[in-house]
Coordinates of C-alpha atoms in Angstrom, one line a residue:
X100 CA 0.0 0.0 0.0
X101 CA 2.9 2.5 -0.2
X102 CA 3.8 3.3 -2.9
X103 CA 2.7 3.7 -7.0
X104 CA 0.0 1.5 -7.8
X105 CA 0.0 -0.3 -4.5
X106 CA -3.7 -0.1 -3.6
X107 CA -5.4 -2.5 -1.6
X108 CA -8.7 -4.2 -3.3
X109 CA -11.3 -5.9 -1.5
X110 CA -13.8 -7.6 -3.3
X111 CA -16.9 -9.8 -2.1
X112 CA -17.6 -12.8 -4.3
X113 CA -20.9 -15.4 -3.9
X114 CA -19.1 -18.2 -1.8
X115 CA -19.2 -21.4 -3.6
X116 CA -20.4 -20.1 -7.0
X117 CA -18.1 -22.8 -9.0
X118 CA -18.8 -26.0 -6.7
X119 CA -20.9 -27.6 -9.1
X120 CA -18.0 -27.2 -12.4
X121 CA -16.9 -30.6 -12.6
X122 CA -12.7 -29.8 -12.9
X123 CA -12.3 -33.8 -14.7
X124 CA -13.9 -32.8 -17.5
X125 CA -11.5 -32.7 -20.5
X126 CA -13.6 -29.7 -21.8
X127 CA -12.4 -27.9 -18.7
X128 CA -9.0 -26.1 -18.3
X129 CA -8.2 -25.9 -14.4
X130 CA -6.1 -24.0 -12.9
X131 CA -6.2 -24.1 -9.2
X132 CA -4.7 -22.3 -6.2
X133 CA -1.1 -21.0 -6.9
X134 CA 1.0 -19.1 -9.6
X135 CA 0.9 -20.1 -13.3
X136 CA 2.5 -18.8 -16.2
X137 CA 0.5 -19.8 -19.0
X138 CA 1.3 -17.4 -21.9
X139 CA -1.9 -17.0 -24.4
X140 CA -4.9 -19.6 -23.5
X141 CA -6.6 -21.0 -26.8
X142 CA -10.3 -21.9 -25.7
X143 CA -11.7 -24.1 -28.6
X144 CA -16.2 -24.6 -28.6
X145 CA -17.5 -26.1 -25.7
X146 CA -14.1 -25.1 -23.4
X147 CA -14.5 -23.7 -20.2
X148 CA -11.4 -21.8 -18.2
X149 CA -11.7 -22.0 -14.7
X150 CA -9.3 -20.1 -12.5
X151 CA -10.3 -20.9 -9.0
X152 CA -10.2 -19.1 -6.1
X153 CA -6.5 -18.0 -5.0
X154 CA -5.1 -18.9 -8.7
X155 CA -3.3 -16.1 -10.6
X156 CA -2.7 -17.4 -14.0
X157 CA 0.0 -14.8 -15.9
X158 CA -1.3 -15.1 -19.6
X159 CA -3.8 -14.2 -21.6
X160 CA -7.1 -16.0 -23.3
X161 CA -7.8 -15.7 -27.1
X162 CA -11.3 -17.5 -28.5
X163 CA -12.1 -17.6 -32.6
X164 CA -14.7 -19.1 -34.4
X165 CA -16.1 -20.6 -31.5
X166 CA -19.5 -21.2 -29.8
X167 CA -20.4 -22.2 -26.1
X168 CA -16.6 -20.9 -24.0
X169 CA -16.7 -19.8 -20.4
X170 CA -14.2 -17.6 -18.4
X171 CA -15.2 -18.5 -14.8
X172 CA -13.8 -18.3 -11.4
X173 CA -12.8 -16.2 -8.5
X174 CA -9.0 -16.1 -9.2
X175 CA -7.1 -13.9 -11.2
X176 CA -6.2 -13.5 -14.6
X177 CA -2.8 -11.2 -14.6
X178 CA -1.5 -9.6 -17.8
X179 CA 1.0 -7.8 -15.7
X180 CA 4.1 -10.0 -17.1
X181 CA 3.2 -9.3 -21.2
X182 CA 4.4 -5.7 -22.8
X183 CA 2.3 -3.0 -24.2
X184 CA 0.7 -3.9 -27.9
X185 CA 1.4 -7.7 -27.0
X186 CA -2.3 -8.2 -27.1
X187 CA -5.9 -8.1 -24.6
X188 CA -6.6 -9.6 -21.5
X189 CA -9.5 -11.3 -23.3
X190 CA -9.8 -11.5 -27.3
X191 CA -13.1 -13.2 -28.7
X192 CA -13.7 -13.2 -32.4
X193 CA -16.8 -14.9 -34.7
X194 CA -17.5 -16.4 -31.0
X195 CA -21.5 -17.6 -30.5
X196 CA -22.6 -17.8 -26.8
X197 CA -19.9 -17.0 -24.3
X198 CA -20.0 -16.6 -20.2
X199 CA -17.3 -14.3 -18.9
X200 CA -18.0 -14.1 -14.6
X201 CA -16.5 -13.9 -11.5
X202 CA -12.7 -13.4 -12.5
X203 CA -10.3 -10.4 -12.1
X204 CA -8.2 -9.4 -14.6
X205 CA -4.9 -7.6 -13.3
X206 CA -3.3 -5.2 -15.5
X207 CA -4.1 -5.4 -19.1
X208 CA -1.5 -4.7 -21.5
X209 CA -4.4 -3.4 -24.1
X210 CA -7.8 -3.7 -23.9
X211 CA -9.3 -5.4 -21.2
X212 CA -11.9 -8.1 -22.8
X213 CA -12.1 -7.4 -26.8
X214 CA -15.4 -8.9 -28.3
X215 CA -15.7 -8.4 -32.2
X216 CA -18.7 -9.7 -34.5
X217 CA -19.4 -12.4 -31.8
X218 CA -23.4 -12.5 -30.0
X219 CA -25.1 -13.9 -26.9
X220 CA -22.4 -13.1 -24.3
X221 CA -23.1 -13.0 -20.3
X222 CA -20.6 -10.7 -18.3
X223 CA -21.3 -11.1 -14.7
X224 CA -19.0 -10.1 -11.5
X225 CA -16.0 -9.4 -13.6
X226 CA -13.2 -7.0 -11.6
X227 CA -10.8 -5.1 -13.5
X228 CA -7.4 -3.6 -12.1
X229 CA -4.5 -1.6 -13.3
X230 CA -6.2 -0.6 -16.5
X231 CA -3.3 2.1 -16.5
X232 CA -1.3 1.0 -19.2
X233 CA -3.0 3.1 -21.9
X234 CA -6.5 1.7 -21.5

């Protein structure tokens, strides 16, 4: 807390709201609690990304041409490792019904979440930090 961009965040999430994804499915990319560095996430149709509660996954998620992908969890989804112009948070392209909810993402090199001629999206308890690098 001292010092440039330092700030404390507090943030109340529904307890529980994941207990019911089931983390053996092979359509389901898990990451739980701890530190990953993933680089840039491909979800394919009918993937699902779950970064649990007290994961931080370094990286970033891209989706194209693709129908039924979820972002979901209370952990965190940090940019903070990629450079300026390396790319969004979150980039969706010719994607058909998409759930993004419940994650934060930490300092976005470029736009946040990116959605372009894609429909039927739900956005739902997302947190945003740091969107100080030109955002």
């Amino acid at each position: 807390m001292d010092g440039y961009h330092r700030a404390l965040h507090l943030f109340v999430n529904p307890s529980d709201s994941y207990a019911d994804v089931n983390k053996e499915d092979p359509n389901v990319i898990y990451y739980g609690p701890g530190e990953y560095d993933c680089g840039r996430i491909e979800l394919k149709s009918n993937q699902t990304l779950f970064i649990d509660k007290g994961a931080v996954v370094y990286g970033c998620v891209h989706s194209d041409n693709t129908s039924n992908v979820k972002i979901i969890g209370n952990g965190i989804l940090d940019c903070s490792k990629m450079v300026r112009s390396q790319g969004q948070a979150i980039a969706m392209n010719y994607v058909t019904g998409a759930e993004i909810s419940g994650i934060t993402i930490n300092d976005p090199a470029e736009w946040s979440i990116r959605i372009a001629d894609s429909d039927q999206f739900l956005f739902d308890n997302v947190k945003i930090i740091g969107a100080w690098r030109y955002n």
